[in-house]
C-alpha atoms as a PDB file:
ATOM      1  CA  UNK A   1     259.189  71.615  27.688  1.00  0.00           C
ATOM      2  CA  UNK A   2     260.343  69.682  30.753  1.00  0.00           C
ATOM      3  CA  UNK A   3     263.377  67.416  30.490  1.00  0.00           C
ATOM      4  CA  UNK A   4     263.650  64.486  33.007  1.00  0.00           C
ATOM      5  CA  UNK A   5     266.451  61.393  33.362  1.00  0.00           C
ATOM      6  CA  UNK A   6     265.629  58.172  34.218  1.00  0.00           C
ATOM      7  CA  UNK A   7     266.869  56.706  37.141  1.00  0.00           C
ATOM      8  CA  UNK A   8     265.463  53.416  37.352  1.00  0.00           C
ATOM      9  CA  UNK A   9     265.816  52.240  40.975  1.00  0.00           C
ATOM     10  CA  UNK A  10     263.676  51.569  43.780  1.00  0.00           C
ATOM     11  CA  UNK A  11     266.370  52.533  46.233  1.00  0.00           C
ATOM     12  CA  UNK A  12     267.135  55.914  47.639  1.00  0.00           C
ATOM     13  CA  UNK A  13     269.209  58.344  45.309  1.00  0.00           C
ATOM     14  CA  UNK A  14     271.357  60.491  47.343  1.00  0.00           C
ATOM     15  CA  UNK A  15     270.235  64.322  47.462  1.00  0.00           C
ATOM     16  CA  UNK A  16     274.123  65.552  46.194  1.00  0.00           C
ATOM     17  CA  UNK A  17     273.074  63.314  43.022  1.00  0.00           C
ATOM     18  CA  UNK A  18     269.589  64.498  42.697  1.00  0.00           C
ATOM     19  CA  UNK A  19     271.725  68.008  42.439  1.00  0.00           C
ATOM     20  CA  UNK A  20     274.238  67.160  40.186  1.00  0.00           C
ATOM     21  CA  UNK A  21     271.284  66.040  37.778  1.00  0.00           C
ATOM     22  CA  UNK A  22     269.604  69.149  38.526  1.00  0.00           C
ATOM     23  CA  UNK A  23     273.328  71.240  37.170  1.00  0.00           C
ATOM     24  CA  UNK A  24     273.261  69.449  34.313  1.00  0.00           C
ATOM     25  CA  UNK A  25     270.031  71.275  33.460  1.00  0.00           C
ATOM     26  CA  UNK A  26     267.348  68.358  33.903  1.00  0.00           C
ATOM     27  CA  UNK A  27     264.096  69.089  35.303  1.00  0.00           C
ATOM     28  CA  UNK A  28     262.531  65.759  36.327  1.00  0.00           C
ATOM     29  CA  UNK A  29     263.935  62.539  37.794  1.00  0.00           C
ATOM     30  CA  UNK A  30     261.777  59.309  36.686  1.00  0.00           C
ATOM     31  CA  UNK A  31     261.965  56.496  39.406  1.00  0.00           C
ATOM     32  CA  UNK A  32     260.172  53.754  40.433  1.00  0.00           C
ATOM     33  CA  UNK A  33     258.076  53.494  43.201  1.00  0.00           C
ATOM     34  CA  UNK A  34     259.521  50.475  46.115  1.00  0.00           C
ATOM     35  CA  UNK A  35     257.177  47.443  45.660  1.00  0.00           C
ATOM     36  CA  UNK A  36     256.949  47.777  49.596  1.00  0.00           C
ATOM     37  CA  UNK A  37     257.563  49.300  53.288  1.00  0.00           C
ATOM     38  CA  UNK A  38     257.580  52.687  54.274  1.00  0.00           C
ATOM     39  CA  UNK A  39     257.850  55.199  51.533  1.00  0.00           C
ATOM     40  CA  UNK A  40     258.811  57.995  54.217  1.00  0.00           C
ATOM     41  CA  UNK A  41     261.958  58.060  53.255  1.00  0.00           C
ATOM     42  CA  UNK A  42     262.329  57.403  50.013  1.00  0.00           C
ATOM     43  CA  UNK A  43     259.977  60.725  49.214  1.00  0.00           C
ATOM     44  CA  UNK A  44     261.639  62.827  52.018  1.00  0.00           C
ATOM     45  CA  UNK A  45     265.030  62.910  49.858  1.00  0.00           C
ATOM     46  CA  UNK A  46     262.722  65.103  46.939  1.00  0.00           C
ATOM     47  CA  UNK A  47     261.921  67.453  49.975  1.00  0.00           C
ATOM     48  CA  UNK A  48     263.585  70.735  48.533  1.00  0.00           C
ATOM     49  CA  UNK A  49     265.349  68.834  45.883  1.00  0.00           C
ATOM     50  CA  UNK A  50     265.658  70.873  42.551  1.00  0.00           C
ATOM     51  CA  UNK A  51     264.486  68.430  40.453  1.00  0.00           C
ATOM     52  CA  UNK A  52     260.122  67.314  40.405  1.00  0.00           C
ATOM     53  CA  UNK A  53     260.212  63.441  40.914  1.00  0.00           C
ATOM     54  CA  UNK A  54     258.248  61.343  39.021  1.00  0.00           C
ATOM     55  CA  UNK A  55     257.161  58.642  40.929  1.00  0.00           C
ATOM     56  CA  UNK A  56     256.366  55.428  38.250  1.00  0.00           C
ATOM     57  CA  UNK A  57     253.651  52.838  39.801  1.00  0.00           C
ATOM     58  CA  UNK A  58     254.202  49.328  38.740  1.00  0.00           C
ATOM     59  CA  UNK A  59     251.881  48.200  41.353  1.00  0.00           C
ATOM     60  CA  UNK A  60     248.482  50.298  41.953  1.00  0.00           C
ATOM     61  CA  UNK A  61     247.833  49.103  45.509  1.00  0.00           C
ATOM     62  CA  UNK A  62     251.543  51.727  46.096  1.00  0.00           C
ATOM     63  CA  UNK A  63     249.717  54.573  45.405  1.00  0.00           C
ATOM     64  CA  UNK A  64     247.799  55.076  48.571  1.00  0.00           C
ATOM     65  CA  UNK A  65     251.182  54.750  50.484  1.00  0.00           C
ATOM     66  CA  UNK A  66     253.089  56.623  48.045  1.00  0.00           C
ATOM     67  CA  UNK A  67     250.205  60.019  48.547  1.00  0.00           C
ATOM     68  CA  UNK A  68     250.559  59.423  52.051  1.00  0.00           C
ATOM     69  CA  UNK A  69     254.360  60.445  51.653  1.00  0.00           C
ATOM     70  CA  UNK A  70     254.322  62.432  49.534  1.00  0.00           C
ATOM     71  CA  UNK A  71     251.331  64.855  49.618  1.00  0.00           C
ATOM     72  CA  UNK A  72     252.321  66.273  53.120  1.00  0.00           C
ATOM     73  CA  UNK A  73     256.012  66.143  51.854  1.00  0.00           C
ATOM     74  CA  UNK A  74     255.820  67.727  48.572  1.00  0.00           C
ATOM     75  CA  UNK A  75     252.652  69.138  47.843  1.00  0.00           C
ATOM     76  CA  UNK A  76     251.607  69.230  44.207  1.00  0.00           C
ATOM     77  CA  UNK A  77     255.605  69.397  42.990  1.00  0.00           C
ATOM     78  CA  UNK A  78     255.680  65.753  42.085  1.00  0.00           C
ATOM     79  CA  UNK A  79     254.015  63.389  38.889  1.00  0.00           C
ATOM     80  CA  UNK A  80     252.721  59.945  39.270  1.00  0.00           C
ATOM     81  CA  UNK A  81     252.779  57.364  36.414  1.00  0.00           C
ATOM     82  CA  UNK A  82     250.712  54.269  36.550  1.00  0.00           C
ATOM     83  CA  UNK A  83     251.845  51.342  35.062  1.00  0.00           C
ATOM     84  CA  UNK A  84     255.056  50.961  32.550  1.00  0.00           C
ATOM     85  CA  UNK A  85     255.090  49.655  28.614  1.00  0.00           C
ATOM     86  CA  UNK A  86     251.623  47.754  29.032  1.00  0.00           C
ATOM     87  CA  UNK A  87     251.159  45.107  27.950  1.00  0.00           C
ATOM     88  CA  UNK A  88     254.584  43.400  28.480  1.00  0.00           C
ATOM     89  CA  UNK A  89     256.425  44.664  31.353  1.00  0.00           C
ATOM     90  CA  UNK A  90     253.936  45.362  34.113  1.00  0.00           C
ATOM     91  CA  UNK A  91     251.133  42.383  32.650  1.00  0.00           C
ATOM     92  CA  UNK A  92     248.477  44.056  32.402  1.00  0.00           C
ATOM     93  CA  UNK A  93     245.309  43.744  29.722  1.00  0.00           C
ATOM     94  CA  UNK A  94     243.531  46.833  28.550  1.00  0.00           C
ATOM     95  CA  UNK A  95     241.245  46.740  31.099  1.00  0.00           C
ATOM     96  CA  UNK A  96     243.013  46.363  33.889  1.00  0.00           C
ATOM     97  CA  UNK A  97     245.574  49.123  32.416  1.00  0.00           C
ATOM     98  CA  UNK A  98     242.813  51.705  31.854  1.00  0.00           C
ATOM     99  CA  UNK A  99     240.918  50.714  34.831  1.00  0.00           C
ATOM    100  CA  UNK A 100     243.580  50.923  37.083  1.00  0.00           C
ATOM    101  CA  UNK A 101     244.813  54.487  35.614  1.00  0.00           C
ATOM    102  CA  UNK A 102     241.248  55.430  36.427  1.00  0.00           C
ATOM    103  CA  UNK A 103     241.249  54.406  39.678  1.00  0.00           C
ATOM    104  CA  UNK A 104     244.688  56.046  40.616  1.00  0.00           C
ATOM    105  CA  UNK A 105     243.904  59.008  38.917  1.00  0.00           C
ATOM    106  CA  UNK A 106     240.457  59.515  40.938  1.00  0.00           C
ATOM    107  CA  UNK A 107     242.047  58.776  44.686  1.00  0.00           C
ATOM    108  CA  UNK A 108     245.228  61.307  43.510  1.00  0.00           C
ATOM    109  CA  UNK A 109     242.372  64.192  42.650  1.00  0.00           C
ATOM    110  CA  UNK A 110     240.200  63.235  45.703  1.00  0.00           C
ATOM    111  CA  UNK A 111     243.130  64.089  47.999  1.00  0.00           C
ATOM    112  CA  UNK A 112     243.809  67.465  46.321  1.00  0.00           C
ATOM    113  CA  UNK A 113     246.539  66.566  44.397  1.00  0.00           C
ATOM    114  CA  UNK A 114     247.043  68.339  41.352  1.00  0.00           C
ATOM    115  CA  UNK A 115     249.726  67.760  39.487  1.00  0.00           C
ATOM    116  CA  UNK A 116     250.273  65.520  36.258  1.00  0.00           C
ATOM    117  CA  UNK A 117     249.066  62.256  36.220  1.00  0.00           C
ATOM    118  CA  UNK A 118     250.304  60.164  33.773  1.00  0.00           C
ATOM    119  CA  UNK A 119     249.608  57.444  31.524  1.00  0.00           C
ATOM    120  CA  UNK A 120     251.845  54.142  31.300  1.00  0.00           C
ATOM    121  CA  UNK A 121     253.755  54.892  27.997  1.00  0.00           C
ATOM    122  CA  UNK A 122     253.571  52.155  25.445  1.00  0.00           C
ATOM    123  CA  UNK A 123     256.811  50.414  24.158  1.00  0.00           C
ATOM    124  CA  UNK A 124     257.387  52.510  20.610  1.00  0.00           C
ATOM    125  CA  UNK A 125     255.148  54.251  18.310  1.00  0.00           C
ATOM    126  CA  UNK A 126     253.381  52.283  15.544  1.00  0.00           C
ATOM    127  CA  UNK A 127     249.997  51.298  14.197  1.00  0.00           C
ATOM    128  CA  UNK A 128     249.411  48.620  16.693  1.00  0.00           C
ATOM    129  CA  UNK A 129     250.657  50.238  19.663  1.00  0.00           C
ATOM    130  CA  UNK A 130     248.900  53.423  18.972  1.00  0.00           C
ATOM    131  CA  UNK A 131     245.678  51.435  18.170  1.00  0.00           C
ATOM    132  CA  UNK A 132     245.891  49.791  21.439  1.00  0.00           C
ATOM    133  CA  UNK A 133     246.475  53.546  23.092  1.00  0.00           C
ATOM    134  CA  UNK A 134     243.390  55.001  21.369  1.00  0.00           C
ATOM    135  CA  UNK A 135     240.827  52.226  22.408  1.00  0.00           C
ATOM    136  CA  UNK A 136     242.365  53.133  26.330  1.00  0.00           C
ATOM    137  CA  UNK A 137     241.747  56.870  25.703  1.00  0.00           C
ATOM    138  CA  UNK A 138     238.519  55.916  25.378  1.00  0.00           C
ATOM    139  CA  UNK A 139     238.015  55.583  29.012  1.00  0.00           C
ATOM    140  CA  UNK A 140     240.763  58.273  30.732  1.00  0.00           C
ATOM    141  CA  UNK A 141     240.170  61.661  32.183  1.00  0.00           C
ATOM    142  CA  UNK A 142     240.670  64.649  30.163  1.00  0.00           C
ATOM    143  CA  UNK A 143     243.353  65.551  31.878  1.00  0.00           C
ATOM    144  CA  UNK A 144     245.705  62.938  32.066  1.00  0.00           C
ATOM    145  CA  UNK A 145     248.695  63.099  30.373  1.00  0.00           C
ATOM    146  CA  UNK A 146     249.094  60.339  27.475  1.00  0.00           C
ATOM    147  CA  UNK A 147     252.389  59.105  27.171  1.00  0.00           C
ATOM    148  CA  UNK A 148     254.708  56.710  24.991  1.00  0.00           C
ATOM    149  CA  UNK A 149     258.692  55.560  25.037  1.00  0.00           C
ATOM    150  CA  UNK A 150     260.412  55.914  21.735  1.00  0.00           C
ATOM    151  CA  UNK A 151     263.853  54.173  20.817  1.00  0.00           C
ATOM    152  CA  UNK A 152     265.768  53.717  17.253  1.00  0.00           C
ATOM    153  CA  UNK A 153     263.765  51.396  14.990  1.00  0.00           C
ATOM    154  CA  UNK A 154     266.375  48.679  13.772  1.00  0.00           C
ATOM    155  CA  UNK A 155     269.472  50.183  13.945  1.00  0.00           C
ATOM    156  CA  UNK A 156     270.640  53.052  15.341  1.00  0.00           C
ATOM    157  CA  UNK A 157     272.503  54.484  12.043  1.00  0.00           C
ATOM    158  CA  UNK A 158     269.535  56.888  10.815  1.00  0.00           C
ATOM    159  CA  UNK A 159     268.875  59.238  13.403  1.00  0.00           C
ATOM    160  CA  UNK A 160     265.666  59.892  11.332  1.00  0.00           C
ATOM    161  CA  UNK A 161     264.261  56.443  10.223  1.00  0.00           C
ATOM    162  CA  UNK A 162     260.597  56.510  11.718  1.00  0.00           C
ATOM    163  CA  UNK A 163     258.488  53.367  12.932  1.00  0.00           C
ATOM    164  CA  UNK A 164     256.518  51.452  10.411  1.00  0.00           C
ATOM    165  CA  UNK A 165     253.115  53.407   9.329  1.00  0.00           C
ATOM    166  CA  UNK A 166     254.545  56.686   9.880  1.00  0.00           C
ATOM    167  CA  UNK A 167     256.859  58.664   7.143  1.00  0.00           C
ATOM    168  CA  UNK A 168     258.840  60.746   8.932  1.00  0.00           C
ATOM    169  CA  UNK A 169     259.803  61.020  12.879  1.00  0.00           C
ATOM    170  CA  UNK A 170     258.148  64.912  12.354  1.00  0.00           C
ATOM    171  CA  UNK A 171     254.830  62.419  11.337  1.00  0.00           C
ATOM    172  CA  UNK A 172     255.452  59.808  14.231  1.00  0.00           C
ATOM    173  CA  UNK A 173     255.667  62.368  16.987  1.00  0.00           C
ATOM    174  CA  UNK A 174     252.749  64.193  15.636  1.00  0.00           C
ATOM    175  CA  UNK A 175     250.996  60.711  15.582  1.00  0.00           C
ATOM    176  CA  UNK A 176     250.562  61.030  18.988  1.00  0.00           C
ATOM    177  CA  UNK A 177     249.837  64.458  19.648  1.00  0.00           C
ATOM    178  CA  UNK A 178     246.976  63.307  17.089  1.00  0.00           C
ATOM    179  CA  UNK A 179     246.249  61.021  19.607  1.00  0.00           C
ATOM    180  CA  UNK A 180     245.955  63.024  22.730  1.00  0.00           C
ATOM    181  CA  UNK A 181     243.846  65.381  21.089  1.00  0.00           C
ATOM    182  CA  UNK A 182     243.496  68.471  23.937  1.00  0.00           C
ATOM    183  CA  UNK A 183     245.664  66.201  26.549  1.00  0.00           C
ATOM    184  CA  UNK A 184     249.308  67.134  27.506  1.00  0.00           C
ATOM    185  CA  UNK A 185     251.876  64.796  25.673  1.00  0.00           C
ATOM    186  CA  UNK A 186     255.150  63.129  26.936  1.00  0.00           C
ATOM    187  CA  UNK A 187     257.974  60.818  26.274  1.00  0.00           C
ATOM    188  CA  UNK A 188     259.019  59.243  29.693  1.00  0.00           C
ATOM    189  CA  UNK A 189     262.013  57.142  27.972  1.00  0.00           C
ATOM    190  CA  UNK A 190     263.914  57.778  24.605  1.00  0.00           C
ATOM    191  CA  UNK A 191     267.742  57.207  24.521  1.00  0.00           C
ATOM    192  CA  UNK A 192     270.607  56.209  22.195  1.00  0.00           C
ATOM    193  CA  UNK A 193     273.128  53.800  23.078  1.00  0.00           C
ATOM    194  CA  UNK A 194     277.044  53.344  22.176  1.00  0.00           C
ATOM    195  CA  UNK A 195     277.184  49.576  21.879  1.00  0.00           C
ATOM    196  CA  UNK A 196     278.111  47.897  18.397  1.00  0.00           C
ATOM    197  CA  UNK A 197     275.166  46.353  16.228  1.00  0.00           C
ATOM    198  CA  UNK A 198     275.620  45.131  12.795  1.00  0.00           C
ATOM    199  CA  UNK A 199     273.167  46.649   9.862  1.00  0.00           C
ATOM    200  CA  UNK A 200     272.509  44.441   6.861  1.00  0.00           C
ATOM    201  CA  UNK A 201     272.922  40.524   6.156  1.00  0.00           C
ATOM    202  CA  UNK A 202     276.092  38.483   4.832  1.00  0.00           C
ATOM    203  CA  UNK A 203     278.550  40.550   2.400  1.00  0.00           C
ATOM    204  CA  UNK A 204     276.678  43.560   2.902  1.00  0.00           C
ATOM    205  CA  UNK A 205     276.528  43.502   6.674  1.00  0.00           C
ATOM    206  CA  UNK A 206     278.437  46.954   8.414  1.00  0.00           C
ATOM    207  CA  UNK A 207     279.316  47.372  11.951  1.00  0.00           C
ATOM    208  CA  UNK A 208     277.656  50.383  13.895  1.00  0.00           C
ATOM    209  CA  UNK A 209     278.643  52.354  17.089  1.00  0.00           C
ATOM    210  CA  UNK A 210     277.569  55.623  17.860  1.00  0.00           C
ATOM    211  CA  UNK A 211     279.994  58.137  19.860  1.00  0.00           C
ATOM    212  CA  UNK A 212     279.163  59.015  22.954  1.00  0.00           C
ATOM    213  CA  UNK A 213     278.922  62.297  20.577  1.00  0.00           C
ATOM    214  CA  UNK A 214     276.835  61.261  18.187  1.00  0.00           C
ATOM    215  CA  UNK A 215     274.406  59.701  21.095  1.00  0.00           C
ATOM    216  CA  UNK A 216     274.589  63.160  22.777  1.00  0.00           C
ATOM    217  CA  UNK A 217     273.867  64.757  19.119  1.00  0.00           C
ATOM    218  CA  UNK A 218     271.013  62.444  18.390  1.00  0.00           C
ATOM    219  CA  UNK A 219     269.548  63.375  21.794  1.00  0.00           C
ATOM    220  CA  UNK A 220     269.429  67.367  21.049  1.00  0.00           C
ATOM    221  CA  UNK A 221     267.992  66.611  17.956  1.00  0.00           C
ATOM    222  CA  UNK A 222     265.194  64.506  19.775  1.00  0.00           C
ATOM    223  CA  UNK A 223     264.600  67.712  22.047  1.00  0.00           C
ATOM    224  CA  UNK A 224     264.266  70.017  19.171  1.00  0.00           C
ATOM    225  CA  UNK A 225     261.820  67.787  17.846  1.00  0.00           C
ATOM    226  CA  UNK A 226     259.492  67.511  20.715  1.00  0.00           C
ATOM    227  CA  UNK A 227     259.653  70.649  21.611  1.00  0.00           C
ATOM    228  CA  UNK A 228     258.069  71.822  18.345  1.00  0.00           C
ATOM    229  CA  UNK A 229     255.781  68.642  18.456  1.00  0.00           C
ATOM    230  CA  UNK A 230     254.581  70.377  21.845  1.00  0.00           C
ATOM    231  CA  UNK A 231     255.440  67.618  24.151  1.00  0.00           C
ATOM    232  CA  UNK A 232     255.631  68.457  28.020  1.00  0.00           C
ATOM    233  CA  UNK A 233     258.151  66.356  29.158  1.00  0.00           C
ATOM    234  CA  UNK A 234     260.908  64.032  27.493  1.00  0.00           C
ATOM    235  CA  UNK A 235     263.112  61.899  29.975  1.00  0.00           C
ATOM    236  CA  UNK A 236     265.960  60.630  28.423  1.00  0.00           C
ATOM    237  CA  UNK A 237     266.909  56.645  29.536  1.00  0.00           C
ATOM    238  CA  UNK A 238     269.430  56.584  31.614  1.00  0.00           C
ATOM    239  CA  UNK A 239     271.691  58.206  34.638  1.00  0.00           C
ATOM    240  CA  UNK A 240     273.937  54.821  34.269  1.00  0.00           C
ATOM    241  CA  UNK A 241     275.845  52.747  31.884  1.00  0.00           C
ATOM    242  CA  UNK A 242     276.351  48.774  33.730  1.00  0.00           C
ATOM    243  CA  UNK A 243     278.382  45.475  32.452  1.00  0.00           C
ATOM    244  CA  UNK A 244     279.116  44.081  30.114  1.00  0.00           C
ATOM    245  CA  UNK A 245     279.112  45.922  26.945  1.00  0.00           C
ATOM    246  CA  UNK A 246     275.531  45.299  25.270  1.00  0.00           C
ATOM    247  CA  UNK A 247     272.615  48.072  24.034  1.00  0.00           C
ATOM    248  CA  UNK A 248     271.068  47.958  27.483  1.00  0.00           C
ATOM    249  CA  UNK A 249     273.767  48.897  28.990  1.00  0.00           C
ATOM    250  CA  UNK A 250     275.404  51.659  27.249  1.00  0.00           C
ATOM    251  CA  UNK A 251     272.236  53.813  27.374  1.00  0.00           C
ATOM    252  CA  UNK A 252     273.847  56.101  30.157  1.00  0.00           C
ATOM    253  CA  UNK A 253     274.952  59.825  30.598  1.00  0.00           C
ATOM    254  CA  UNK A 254     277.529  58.262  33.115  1.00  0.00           C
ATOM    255  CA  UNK A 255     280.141  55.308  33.209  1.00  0.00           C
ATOM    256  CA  UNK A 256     282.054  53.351  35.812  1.00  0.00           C
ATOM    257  CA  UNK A 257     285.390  53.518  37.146  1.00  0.00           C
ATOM    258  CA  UNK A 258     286.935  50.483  38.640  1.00  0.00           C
ATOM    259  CA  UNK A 259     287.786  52.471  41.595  1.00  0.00           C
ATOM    260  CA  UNK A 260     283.961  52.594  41.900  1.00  0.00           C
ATOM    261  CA  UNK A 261     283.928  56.063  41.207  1.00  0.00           C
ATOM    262  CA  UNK A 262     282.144  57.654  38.565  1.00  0.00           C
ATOM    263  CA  UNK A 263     283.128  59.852  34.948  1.00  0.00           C
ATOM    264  CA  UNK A 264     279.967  61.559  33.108  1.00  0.00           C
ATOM    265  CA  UNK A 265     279.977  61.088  29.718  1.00  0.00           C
ATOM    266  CA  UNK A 266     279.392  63.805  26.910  1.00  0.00           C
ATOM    267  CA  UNK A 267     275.899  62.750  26.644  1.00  0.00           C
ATOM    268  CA  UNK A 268     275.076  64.695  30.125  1.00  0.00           C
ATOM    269  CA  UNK A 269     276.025  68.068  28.291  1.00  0.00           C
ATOM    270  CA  UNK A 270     272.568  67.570  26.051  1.00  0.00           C
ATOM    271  CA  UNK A 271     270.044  69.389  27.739  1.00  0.00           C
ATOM    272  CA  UNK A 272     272.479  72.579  28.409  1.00  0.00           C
ATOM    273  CA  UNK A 273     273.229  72.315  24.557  1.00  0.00           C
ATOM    274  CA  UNK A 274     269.674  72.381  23.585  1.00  0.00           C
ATOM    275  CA  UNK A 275     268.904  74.909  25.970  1.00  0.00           C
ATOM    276  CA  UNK A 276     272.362  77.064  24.388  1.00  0.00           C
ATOM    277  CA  UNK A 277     269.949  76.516  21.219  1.00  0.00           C
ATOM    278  CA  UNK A 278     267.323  77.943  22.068  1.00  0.00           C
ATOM    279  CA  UNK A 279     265.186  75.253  24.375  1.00  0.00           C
ATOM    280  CA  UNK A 280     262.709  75.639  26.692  1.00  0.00           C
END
């Protein structure tokens, strides 16, 4: 199993970064495609990189710029990913969602490209959402790769509490493996953050905040899980932690300094501890 960070930007990441993510043990580097000009050089810095981008498409009409990049560039050593947590973020229906994964999948194979194509990921597993994903599979190519994001359901205090319908987070990864039937399987975005939340009403209300241990803990655990689920890829959400102190912003494997310098954090010792473990 491949193990990728999110960097979500659609500015250039500097090549000594894309290598200290690559010594940390990380495969895979998830980033979003520019909504427009040249893509030259935002594809040249993956030249020779150690780490396989994966280039997310918010906007279809980028991917005919983005192969002209990138297939001279790179070759097959890069993924695409069309469209991100349909329906919400990226506004898309069903059938524009599966049409356009259609479409960008057939222009990607008529060029020769042959590596992974992959599916927007839905927002978190569940009945709905995986209804909604099996009416889409419907009309995909056998090999694309069918995809989902998974974060804590409520709070953050049970590492394994599963979304509603399933019984166990064993059950709800296998849910979509279930899914996918012969199709490779992947998690672009799962994460744990360190921010406080409060579990329970009134008098029996408690105050939660994981470590930056128990985050890093919860995210080895995660591996282990898809691993043995058979999931290709997992990408863990996110290189950085931002201002001010709320869930979306303490997702990172990296803080701040005010001297604008930065300090990783424990969680960016996870993938060499599940590989110590026996990963893969």
């Amino acid at each position: 199993m491949q193990v990728g960070l999110n960097i979500p930007t659609t500015l250039r990441i500097a090549p000594s970064l894309l290598q200290d993510v690559a010594d940390l043990g990380f495969d895979v580097v998830r980033t979003d495609v520019p909504p427009s000009g040249d893509l030259d050089g935002f594809v040249s810095d993956y030249d020779g990189a150690a780490v396989i981008p994966l280039f997310l498409l918010h906007d279809i009409s980028r991917n005919q710029p983005l192969l002209d990049s990138a297939i001279p560039r790179l070759g097959n050593r890069f993924m695409v990913q069309i469209f991100n947590e349909p329906p919400g973020l990226d506004h898309v229906n069903i059938s524009e969602y599966t049409s356009g994964i259609v479409l960008v999948h057939s222009d990607c194979r008529a060029r020769g490209f042959t590596g992974p194509i992959l599916m927007g990921g839905l927002a978190n597993p569940g009945r709905d959402n995986h209804d909604w994903l099996n009416t889409a599979l419907e009309a995909m190519p056998h090999d694309i790769v069918v995809d989902e994001h998974r974060y804590s359901y409520k709070t953050q205090d049970e590492w394994g509490r599963p979304w509603p319908f399933y019984r166990s987070r064993d059950q709800e990864a296998q849910g979509l493996r279930l899914l996918a039937g012969t199709r490779d399987v992947s998690l672009t975005e799962t994460g744990w953050h360190t921010a406080e939340e409060t579990s329970g009403w009134g008098p029996f209300s408690q105050t939660i905040r994981l470590t930056d241990e128990q985050a890093r803990d919860n995210l080895v655990r995660d591996f282990q899980l898809y691993e043995q689920a058979g999931y290709s890829l997992v990408c863990v959400y996110q290189l950085n932690d931002g201002v001010p102190d709320t869930a979306g912003n303490r997702f990172g494997i990296r803080r701040p300094n005010p001297d604008g310098s930065w300090t990783w954090k424990p969680q960016a010792s996870c993938v060499k501890i599940w590989k110590a473990a026996g990963g893969s």
